[in-house]
XYZ file of C-alpha atoms in Angstrom:
667
model
C 108.424 101.966 28.456
C 106.575 100.500 25.472
C 109.795 99.312 23.856
C 110.806 97.436 27.005
C 107.389 95.780 27.266
C 107.520 94.828 23.607
C 110.905 93.236 24.172
C 109.546 91.300 27.184
C 106.636 89.975 25.133
C 109.072 88.862 22.450
C 111.084 87.047 25.096
C 108.060 84.892 25.982
C 108.698 83.123 22.675
C 112.451 82.766 23.153
C 113.962 79.366 22.426
C 115.567 79.234 25.869
C 113.073 78.078 28.604
C 114.824 80.136 31.282
C 114.378 83.322 29.247
C 110.677 82.567 28.717
C 110.234 81.982 32.489
C 112.046 85.202 33.410
C 109.963 87.156 30.900
C 106.761 85.802 32.463
C 107.971 86.779 35.932
C 108.823 90.311 34.763
C 105.393 90.744 33.164
C 103.749 89.643 36.380
C 105.825 92.045 38.458
C 104.898 94.906 36.102
C 101.250 93.759 36.149
C 101.190 94.391 32.430
C 97.674 93.253 31.432
C 98.330 93.898 27.762
C 100.669 90.906 27.901
C 98.004 88.549 29.283
C 97.628 86.703 25.929
C 101.352 85.960 25.935
C 101.091 84.458 29.435
C 98.046 82.389 28.446
C 100.043 81.039 25.523
C 102.753 79.923 27.941
C 100.244 77.702 29.808
C 100.863 75.116 27.126
C 104.664 75.491 27.227
C 106.549 72.160 27.210
C 108.693 73.342 30.160
C 107.081 72.986 33.608
C 109.073 75.904 35.081
C 107.784 78.191 32.332
C 104.182 77.074 32.897
C 104.554 77.709 36.651
C 106.008 81.180 36.061
C 103.130 81.998 33.719
C 100.541 80.876 36.290
C 102.177 82.964 39.028
C 102.234 85.996 36.707
C 98.554 85.539 35.763
C 97.728 85.535 39.453
C 99.462 88.900 39.788
C 97.591 90.360 36.815
C 94.133 89.500 38.188
C 92.687 89.765 34.673
C 89.205 88.155 34.355
C 89.756 87.539 30.645
C 92.273 84.852 31.552
C 89.779 82.790 33.616
C 88.658 80.520 30.745
C 92.232 79.568 29.990
C 92.977 78.906 33.650
C 89.857 76.794 34.100
C 90.588 74.901 30.898
C 94.108 74.107 32.021
C 92.889 72.960 35.477
C 91.129 69.843 34.223
C 94.229 68.174 32.760
C 96.798 69.492 35.269
C 98.507 67.612 38.050
C 97.966 68.506 41.719
C 100.985 70.844 41.966
C 99.873 72.790 38.890
C 96.286 72.835 40.131
C 97.481 74.528 43.312
C 99.148 77.254 41.239
C 95.985 77.665 39.152
C 93.900 77.991 42.318
C 96.288 80.657 43.618
C 95.945 82.569 40.341
C 92.149 82.268 40.339
C 91.987 83.373 43.999
C 93.127 86.813 42.903
C 90.434 87.056 40.238
C 87.078 85.496 41.197
C 85.856 83.767 44.385
C 83.049 81.861 42.675
C 85.440 80.241 40.226
C 87.855 79.557 43.067
C 85.123 77.780 45.047
C 84.110 75.750 41.984
C 87.632 74.567 41.254
C 88.389 73.905 44.942
C 85.193 71.893 45.132
C 86.540 69.661 42.392
C 89.565 68.860 44.564
C 87.419 68.267 47.611
C 85.144 65.864 45.761
C 88.144 63.802 44.734
C 88.333 62.518 48.316
C 92.114 62.715 48.332
C 93.484 64.286 51.538
C 96.359 66.023 49.731
C 93.903 67.504 47.211
C 91.621 68.745 49.983
C 94.573 70.338 51.759
C 95.499 72.094 48.513
C 91.913 73.345 48.276
C 92.054 74.670 51.826
C 95.287 76.553 51.139
C 93.755 78.156 48.061
C 90.463 79.021 49.783
C 92.323 80.719 52.618
C 93.670 83.274 50.140
C 90.165 84.603 49.374
C 88.093 85.040 52.585
C 84.757 85.637 50.802
C 81.349 84.300 51.835
C 81.398 81.346 49.451
C 84.938 80.295 50.390
C 84.220 80.623 54.125
C 81.182 78.369 53.718
C 83.325 75.724 52.022
C 86.005 75.995 54.730
C 83.328 75.536 57.384
C 82.269 72.265 55.720
C 85.870 71.148 55.540
C 86.317 71.896 59.278
C 84.222 68.754 59.913
C 86.040 66.611 57.307
C 86.893 63.023 58.347
C 90.586 63.791 57.901
C 92.095 65.524 61.017
C 94.736 67.295 58.897
C 92.013 68.806 56.715
C 89.958 69.888 59.720
C 93.002 71.521 61.301
C 94.020 73.311 58.091
C 90.446 74.556 57.607
C 90.320 76.016 61.096
C 93.615 77.813 60.569
C 92.282 79.221 57.296
C 89.030 80.290 58.977
C 91.018 82.222 61.595
C 91.670 84.834 58.878
C 87.989 85.194 57.966
C 86.691 87.090 61.012
C 83.036 86.061 60.474
C 80.447 84.578 62.825
C 80.612 81.389 60.780
C 84.350 81.169 61.413
C 83.882 81.826 65.140
C 81.303 79.032 65.458
C 83.523 76.573 63.608
C 86.540 77.488 65.755
C 84.563 77.111 68.986
C 83.266 73.708 67.873
C 86.819 72.614 67.086
C 87.856 73.084 70.729
C 86.140 69.767 71.557
C 87.528 67.805 68.594
C 88.903 64.359 69.551
C 92.133 64.977 67.629
C 94.794 67.047 69.395
C 96.048 68.599 66.145
C 92.570 69.894 65.411
C 92.079 71.175 68.967
C 95.398 73.006 68.753
C 94.368 74.603 65.446
C 90.985 75.540 66.942
C 92.709 77.216 69.883
C 94.842 79.246 67.463
C 91.715 80.262 65.536
C 89.883 81.241 68.713
C 92.828 83.382 69.828
C 92.399 85.465 66.669
C 88.620 85.407 66.273
C 87.834 85.960 69.999
C 84.362 84.364 70.050
C 82.167 85.079 73.051
C 82.302 82.710 76.022
C 85.464 80.895 74.876
C 87.579 82.145 77.793
C 86.503 79.552 80.360
C 87.019 76.748 77.855
C 90.534 77.969 77.018
C 91.487 78.179 80.696
C 90.206 74.648 81.236
C 92.241 73.400 78.260
C 95.340 75.190 79.575
C 95.007 73.333 82.854
C 93.609 69.949 81.882
C 93.921 69.099 78.164
C 95.773 65.774 77.855
C 97.901 66.992 74.932
C 100.902 69.197 75.669
C 100.636 70.740 72.194
C 97.107 71.913 72.987
C 98.119 73.298 76.385
C 100.907 75.234 74.666
C 98.492 76.807 72.171
C 96.001 77.514 74.981
C 98.683 79.419 76.888
C 99.306 81.609 73.839
C 95.565 82.172 73.394
C 95.115 83.246 77.020
C 97.792 85.876 76.474
C 96.501 87.027 73.083
C 92.992 87.470 74.487
C 94.233 88.920 77.824
C 91.701 86.858 79.736
C 90.981 88.598 83.084
C 91.796 85.540 85.210
C 94.473 84.317 82.843
C 97.567 85.640 84.603
C 97.141 83.447 87.689
C 96.523 80.369 85.529
C 99.602 81.089 83.406
C 101.832 81.541 86.452
C 100.559 78.248 87.846
C 101.585 76.565 84.571
C 105.046 78.155 84.775
C 105.590 76.638 88.203
C 104.253 73.118 87.729
C 105.728 70.085 86.010
C 105.080 70.800 82.329
C 107.037 70.232 79.113
C 109.353 73.093 78.211
C 107.137 74.129 75.297
C 104.071 74.614 77.473
C 105.960 76.693 80.020
C 107.681 78.716 77.294
C 104.291 79.711 75.900
C 102.995 80.480 79.392
C 105.991 82.703 80.160
C 105.541 84.611 76.915
C 101.815 85.048 77.590
C 102.426 86.472 81.066
C 104.312 89.306 79.382
C 101.054 90.926 78.253
C 100.048 91.433 81.892
C 103.270 93.399 82.615
C 103.600 92.540 86.289
C 106.516 90.187 86.938
C 109.897 89.808 85.301
C 109.975 87.219 82.510
C 113.683 86.678 83.095
C 113.160 85.947 86.779
C 110.285 83.595 85.968
C 112.343 81.541 83.514
C 115.558 81.399 85.504
C 113.709 79.949 88.486
C 112.812 76.894 86.360
C 114.888 73.760 86.594
C 114.938 73.419 82.792
C 115.475 77.095 82.030
C 117.856 76.294 79.169
C 115.250 74.129 77.414
C 112.544 76.758 77.890
C 114.795 79.466 76.471
C 115.730 77.278 73.501
C 112.065 76.574 72.791
C 111.265 80.293 72.914
C 114.130 81.005 70.540
C 112.874 78.506 67.950
C 109.190 79.363 68.249
C 109.709 83.118 68.042
C 111.626 82.556 64.825
C 109.121 80.168 63.213
C 105.665 80.360 64.817
C 103.351 83.232 63.737
C 101.279 83.048 66.930
C 104.375 83.418 69.081
C 105.420 86.408 66.991
C 101.938 87.920 67.159
C 101.967 87.633 70.946
C 105.442 89.199 71.111
C 104.093 92.220 69.227
C 101.328 92.581 71.836
C 103.662 93.003 74.803
C 105.289 96.228 75.946
C 108.878 97.312 75.413
C 110.134 96.070 78.784
C 108.994 92.445 78.437
C 110.118 92.503 74.808
C 113.628 93.435 75.910
C 113.546 90.589 78.412
C 112.555 88.217 75.623
C 115.559 89.300 73.575
C 117.843 88.576 76.496
C 116.191 85.225 77.216
C 116.556 84.086 73.631
C 120.195 85.127 73.345
C 122.425 82.134 72.649
C 124.735 82.860 75.591
C 124.485 84.769 78.860
C 127.657 86.796 78.484
C 125.955 90.051 77.612
C 122.495 89.404 79.027
C 122.774 91.417 82.229
C 124.565 94.156 80.293
C 121.660 94.263 77.819
C 119.174 94.472 80.664
C 121.166 97.226 82.326
C 121.301 99.212 79.098
C 117.593 98.596 78.607
C 116.691 100.108 81.953
C 118.339 103.365 80.891
C 116.260 103.513 77.709
C 112.892 102.652 79.251
C 110.743 105.728 79.836
C 108.076 103.991 81.928
C 108.976 103.388 85.572
C 106.878 100.220 85.654
C 108.936 98.689 82.849
C 112.167 99.565 84.628
C 110.852 97.850 87.777
C 110.244 94.698 85.721
C 113.795 94.782 84.396
C 115.082 95.032 87.941
C 113.646 91.561 88.517
C 115.577 90.281 85.527
C 118.827 91.821 86.718
C 118.337 90.213 90.101
C 117.733 86.810 88.516
C 120.872 86.929 86.338
C 123.037 88.220 89.229
C 126.700 88.725 88.383
C 128.834 91.847 88.494
C 126.999 93.526 85.597
C 123.670 93.123 87.393
C 125.112 94.342 90.680
C 126.613 97.461 89.088
C 123.436 98.256 87.177
C 121.284 97.929 90.302
C 123.599 100.157 92.323
C 123.501 102.734 89.540
C 119.685 102.671 89.609
C 119.641 103.123 93.399
C 121.806 106.205 93.078
C 120.312 107.818 90.004
C 116.915 106.573 88.853
C 114.293 109.353 89.046
C 111.505 106.999 90.156
C 111.236 106.081 93.865
C 109.519 102.817 92.875
C 112.479 101.829 90.699
C 115.031 102.821 93.349
C 113.094 100.767 95.903
C 112.933 97.726 93.631
C 116.646 97.991 92.865
C 117.491 98.323 96.557
C 115.504 95.199 97.373
C 116.988 93.299 94.434
C 120.621 94.143 95.156
C 120.426 93.001 98.782
C 121.283 89.405 97.924
C 124.317 90.478 95.892
C 126.131 92.447 98.611
C 128.401 91.532 101.505
C 127.827 92.910 105.013
C 130.093 95.948 104.624
C 128.459 96.852 101.327
C 124.998 96.371 102.799
C 125.814 98.796 105.592
C 127.221 101.378 103.190
C 124.411 101.124 100.630
C 121.732 101.045 103.328
C 123.156 104.084 105.109
C 123.242 106.089 101.855
C 119.705 105.041 100.966
C 118.447 106.269 104.344
C 119.183 109.780 103.072
C 116.932 109.274 100.031
C 114.090 111.830 99.787
C 111.534 109.042 99.301
C 110.054 107.337 102.349
C 109.474 104.256 100.183
C 113.202 103.960 99.527
C 114.170 104.668 103.127
C 111.873 101.914 104.404
C 113.406 99.479 101.922
C 116.845 100.567 103.138
C 115.985 99.491 106.698
C 115.390 95.967 105.390
C 119.021 95.795 104.240
C 120.201 96.081 107.834
C 118.250 92.926 108.684
C 120.781 91.011 106.534
C 123.699 92.178 108.671
C 124.568 90.750 112.126
C 122.472 92.721 114.616
C 125.432 93.881 116.690
C 126.769 95.657 113.576
C 123.429 96.667 112.124
C 121.980 98.707 115.002
C 124.907 101.133 115.460
C 125.044 101.918 111.728
C 121.278 102.106 111.341
C 120.621 104.347 114.327
C 123.486 106.675 113.393
C 121.873 107.218 109.989
C 118.438 108.137 111.379
C 116.991 111.218 113.039
C 114.519 111.455 115.888
C 112.120 113.452 113.692
C 112.117 110.874 110.867
C 108.772 109.741 109.505
C 106.843 107.501 111.965
C 106.438 104.884 109.232
C 110.221 104.672 108.907
C 110.639 104.426 112.684
C 108.019 101.669 112.670
C 110.210 99.696 110.249
C 113.145 100.146 112.626
C 110.929 99.015 115.519
C 110.102 95.804 113.645
C 113.808 95.143 113.233
C 114.369 95.873 116.941
C 111.632 93.408 117.898
C 113.156 90.703 115.702
C 116.605 91.114 117.338
C 115.548 92.551 120.691
C 118.457 91.268 122.852
C 120.994 92.867 120.500
C 118.948 96.080 120.410
C 118.864 96.271 124.220
C 122.581 95.498 124.502
C 123.445 98.283 122.075
C 121.198 100.863 123.757
C 122.389 100.073 127.285
C 126.035 99.752 126.295
C 126.247 102.936 124.249
C 125.183 105.302 127.043
C 123.235 107.319 124.513
C 122.095 110.877 125.046
C 120.801 113.784 122.992
C 119.434 113.085 119.501
C 120.346 109.382 119.600
C 118.580 108.812 122.912
C 115.500 110.661 121.686
C 115.499 108.493 118.572
C 115.707 105.346 120.695
C 112.723 106.450 122.807
C 110.615 107.159 119.729
C 111.530 103.780 118.241
C 110.854 102.069 121.597
C 107.369 103.596 121.609
C 106.612 101.422 118.569
C 108.270 98.247 119.897
C 105.992 95.559 121.303
C 108.131 93.294 123.452
C 107.603 92.085 127.029
C 111.108 93.178 128.067
C 110.804 96.731 126.772
C 110.942 98.046 130.372
C 114.641 97.078 130.509
C 115.438 100.014 128.232
C 113.543 102.738 130.017
C 115.115 103.412 133.440
C 118.430 104.625 132.025
C 116.655 106.833 129.499
C 114.180 108.208 132.048
C 117.112 109.411 134.184
C 118.542 111.361 131.260
C 119.663 114.907 131.909
C 117.742 115.993 128.785
C 114.186 117.220 129.483
C 113.261 116.366 125.878
C 114.175 112.724 126.442
C 112.308 112.528 129.763
C 109.295 114.073 128.063
C 109.557 111.486 125.288
C 109.570 108.730 127.942
C 106.392 110.224 129.429
C 104.853 110.279 125.934
C 105.833 106.634 125.508
C 104.023 105.765 128.765
C 101.019 107.781 127.622
C 100.688 105.831 124.389
C 101.891 102.506 125.789
C 100.459 102.391 129.353
C 101.289 98.695 129.604
C 104.977 99.584 129.530
C 104.664 102.258 132.238
C 106.926 101.703 135.237
C 105.297 103.008 138.425
C 108.480 104.347 139.966
C 109.558 106.075 136.750
C 106.112 107.577 136.310
C 106.156 108.978 139.851
C 109.474 110.635 139.125
C 108.198 112.116 135.858
C 105.110 113.546 137.563
C 107.450 115.385 139.963
C 109.944 116.408 137.265
C 111.299 119.973 137.592
C 110.451 120.705 133.925
C 106.891 121.781 133.157
C 106.739 120.051 129.751
C 107.733 116.718 131.291
C 105.102 117.025 134.051
C 102.448 117.968 131.491
C 103.138 114.848 129.402
C 103.355 112.767 132.588
C 99.846 113.870 133.556
C 98.492 112.231 130.403
C 100.627 109.144 131.072
C 99.260 108.849 134.625
C 95.698 108.993 133.264
C 96.465 106.361 130.610
C 97.924 104.092 133.318
C 94.953 104.678 135.643
C 97.138 106.303 138.310
C 94.486 108.674 139.678
C 96.536 109.049 142.856
C 99.294 110.678 140.787
C 96.781 112.908 139.029
C 95.559 114.096 142.399
C 99.147 115.146 143.040
C 99.306 116.836 139.623
C 96.144 118.764 140.485
C 98.235 120.712 143.018
C 101.033 121.449 140.523
C 102.246 125.079 140.669
C 101.986 125.422 136.872
C 98.524 126.204 135.461
C 99.303 124.371 132.203
C 100.065 121.158 134.084
C 96.879 121.497 136.142
C 94.892 122.105 132.947
C 96.382 118.921 131.406
C 95.504 117.054 134.605
C 91.888 118.221 134.339
C 91.650 116.959 130.759
C 93.348 113.682 131.673
C 90.929 113.165 134.581
C 88.103 113.549 132.108
C 89.059 110.115 130.808
C 88.366 108.542 134.217
C 85.054 107.137 135.296
C 82.896 109.677 137.079
C 82.303 107.041 139.714
C 85.978 106.940 140.713
C 86.077 108.971 143.943
C 89.713 110.097 143.576
C 89.256 111.296 140.022
C 85.927 112.926 140.863
C 87.340 114.762 143.868
C 90.430 115.941 141.978
C 88.316 117.339 139.150
C 85.989 119.109 141.558
C 88.992 120.700 143.249
C 90.318 121.850 139.889
C 86.897 123.327 139.191
C 87.680 125.887 141.889
C 91.157 126.660 140.515
C 92.273 130.269 140.484
C 93.029 130.091 136.743
C 90.060 130.312 134.411
C 91.737 128.019 131.820
C 92.059 125.287 134.470
C 88.440 125.735 135.584
C 87.318 125.480 131.923
C 89.283 122.237 131.514
C 87.788 120.906 134.748
C 84.263 121.671 133.486
C 84.966 119.857 130.218
C 86.560 116.992 132.160
C 83.393 116.521 134.234
C 81.266 116.478 131.088
C 83.606 113.858 129.608
C 83.112 111.803 132.776
C 79.378 111.845 132.066
C 78.459 114.352 134.774
C 76.042 116.990 133.372
C 77.107 119.801 135.728
C 75.752 123.311 135.109
C 77.982 125.754 133.259
C 80.082 127.457 135.985
C 80.029 131.246 136.263
C 83.199 133.109 135.363
C 84.246 130.702 132.564
C 84.563 131.818 128.982
C 82.512 129.400 126.788
C 84.958 129.978 123.935
C 87.858 128.835 126.146
C 85.889 125.757 127.178
C 85.179 125.004 123.518
C 88.922 125.190 122.792
C 89.648 122.726 125.583
C 87.029 120.330 124.205
C 88.524 120.511 120.707
C 91.928 119.669 122.183
C 90.498 116.607 123.945
C 89.802 114.931 120.599
C 86.746 112.963 121.707
C 84.074 114.433 119.432
C 83.131 111.183 117.576
C 82.554 109.365 120.866
C 80.574 112.283 122.317
C 78.307 112.385 119.258
C 77.573 108.708 119.564
C 76.822 108.982 123.304
C 74.577 112.036 122.814
C 72.486 110.194 120.235
C 72.312 106.664 121.640
C 73.228 106.395 125.367
C 70.321 104.897 127.347
C 71.170 106.931 130.488
C 69.709 110.434 130.402
C 72.670 111.961 132.294
C 75.144 110.491 129.824
C 73.244 111.854 126.826
C 72.895 115.230 128.490
C 76.586 115.525 129.484
C 77.737 114.626 125.962
C 75.264 117.026 124.331
C 76.271 119.868 126.685
C 79.885 119.353 125.651
C 78.958 119.381 121.970
C 76.874 122.529 122.492
C 80.093 124.393 123.327
C 81.091 123.917 119.676
C 77.549 124.437 118.360
C 77.834 120.927 116.916
C 75.018 119.614 114.678
C 74.422 116.671 117.009
C 73.752 119.065 119.885
C 71.183 120.834 117.695
C 69.615 117.471 116.930
C 69.440 116.527 120.624
C 67.854 119.873 121.477
C 65.062 119.107 118.999
C 64.517 115.354 119.298
C 65.757 113.919 122.635
C 62.883 112.074 124.365
C 63.601 113.805 127.711
C 62.241 117.389 127.952
C 64.884 118.284 130.573
C 67.650 117.261 128.175
C 66.161 119.261 125.328
C 65.757 122.311 127.562
C 69.269 122.318 129.006
C 70.966 121.632 125.662
C 68.976 124.473 124.062
C 70.178 126.811 126.796
C 73.775 125.687 126.322
C 73.524 126.300 122.586
C 72.200 129.824 123.194
C 75.055 130.532 125.618
C 77.627 129.311 123.100
C 76.047 131.402 120.322
C 76.130 134.545 122.485
C 79.785 133.969 123.395
C 80.736 133.520 119.756
C 78.859 136.674 118.790
C 80.690 138.701 121.446
C 84.022 137.295 120.349
C-alpha cells in the first residue's frame, strides 16, 4: 500500500548501502513510477552496487522522464555502467538507445562495440536493426558475429540479407553465427548454401551449426545429408548436432544411430552439454516429436543402467504407432535383458501391426534358437499378415533341419499366398534341407497340401525331386494341387506324372490336369482328355485347347471333335476355344449364346482379345477376337462393327452382336 511505498522511498536514503540497493530493487519490481525521482537521485550514490540497482530499476520502470538523467550519467560512466544505462534506455526509447550505442561504436573499442550490440539486441526497432546491420560488417570478427546473433531476433528483410551475407565471411566464428541467424530467419534460397556448408566447410564449428540449421529449417533433402554426416569421420560435436537434427524427420531411431558410432560416448557427452547450454540445441529439441525427445533423454543420461527400461516405459506411453516403431530401434541398439523383455511384450500386446512387426524383427538378434522357434511359432498365429511374414524371417536364423519342421507345423495350406511366398524364399535358400524334410517326413493330408502350395512358389532346378512322392498321394486334393502346380509352373511338369494325373480316377484331378497339359504343350494328352467320360473335364479340355495355335493339327482336330460333343456346355467351350485359336468359325446351331459367353468370361483372356480385335493385321484374327467379344456385347466388338476396314468383318461382328442381344433379351 501507500505506507509500504513511502517506507521504501525512505529507505533509498538509508545510511546503509545494502538497504538503499534493496529499496531500489523493490521499487523496480513494483514498477512504482512515483518513486522515479528517488531512483534518479541514487544515480549519484557513492556506492557502485546502489547505482547499479538504481539503473536496473529505472529500466523496469520505463519512465521517459528519467531519460535526461540516464543520458547525463552516460557521459561520465565507465563501460560496465554504460551497459546498464543502455539496458535501461532500451526499455524506454529506441532513438536514444541508438544515439548512446553509436557513441560506443564510434569509440572504436571492440569491447565497447560488443556492449552496444548487446544493448541494441534488446530493442529490435528499425533504427537499431540498421545499426546492427552496419556492425555486421565491422572489421572485428567478434563484433560481426555478435551483430548477426542479435539480428537473428529481428525478423526483418534487412536481418535476412545480413545473415545470408555472413555465410561467406572469412572468419569461422562469423560464419557460425550467420548460420544460427539463418536458421531462425529462414531467408529464401539459403538451403543449398547450408547443405554445402554442412558437407564442405573447413571449420567443424560451422559444420555443427549447419547441421542444426538443416534440422531447424527441415530442408527437404536435409535428412540424407545429415545421415551421411553421422556415418563419416567427423568430430563428435558435428555428429551430435547431425543426430539431433535427424530427429525432426522422425524416421530412424536416434539411439540406434548414436550407438553405431565408434565414439558414441563422446557424442552423447557433447549432446548432454549442448542441450544444457546452447539455445539452438534446445530450440531444435523443442521441434522434435515426443518419441525422439524420449530417445534424447536416454542418450543424455549419465549411465546406461536404466536406459532400456526408460525406452520400454516410453513405448507404453506413446500414442502414435510411428513413434513406438522408432523406440523399437533404440531398444534393439541397447540390447540387454530389459530391451529383450520390452520387445517380447510389444510382440504379444501392442495394438499396432507395424509395431509388432518392428519388435519381432528387432528381437531376432537377442534370442537363442529355441526362443526363436517359440516366438516365431506364436507370431505365425498373429492376425496381421505383416507380422506373420516377419515371423517367417525368424526361422531363417535357426538351423534349417530344425526350422522347417517347426515352421511348416505352424502354417496352414490356406494361408495367405504372400505368407507362403515368404516360406518359399526360405525353402529356396536352404533347398537341400527342405527336400530332406519333405521326403523324410512322409507327409500327407494338410501338411502335404501345404508343401505342394509352397513348392508352387519355389524356383529351383531340383524341384522335381519333391513331386513324385506327393503325386502318388492317396489324397485327391493333393494330386489336384500337384496338377495345379504343373499348370502354373509348366517347366516343372514331369511327363510321366502328368500322364498319370490326366488318367486319375477323380474328376477334379483330371480337370486340373487338362489345364496343366495345355500349359506344358502336351496336346497328345489333351486329345486323350477330349474323350473323358466327364463333361466337365471335356469342357476344361476345350478351353485349354483354345490356348494352342490353330495351326497345330492335334489341337485343331481335338477341338473340332469336341465341337460335336453330345453336351451343349462342351460344344460351347469348343466354339470359344476355336475363336481363341484365331479361327472365325460360324456360330454353331444348338448352342446357347449366354452359355458361350459364360465360358469366355471363365477363360480370362478379354484384354488380349480386345487388343487383337483392334490391331491384328490378319483379318481372320481380328474377326475371331471380335466374334468372341460380341458374345459379351463388349464395347470393342461394337467398335469393330462400326470401324473395321474389312466390310466382311463389320458384317459378321454386327450379326454376332445382334444374336447376343437377342439371347440376353430372352434370358
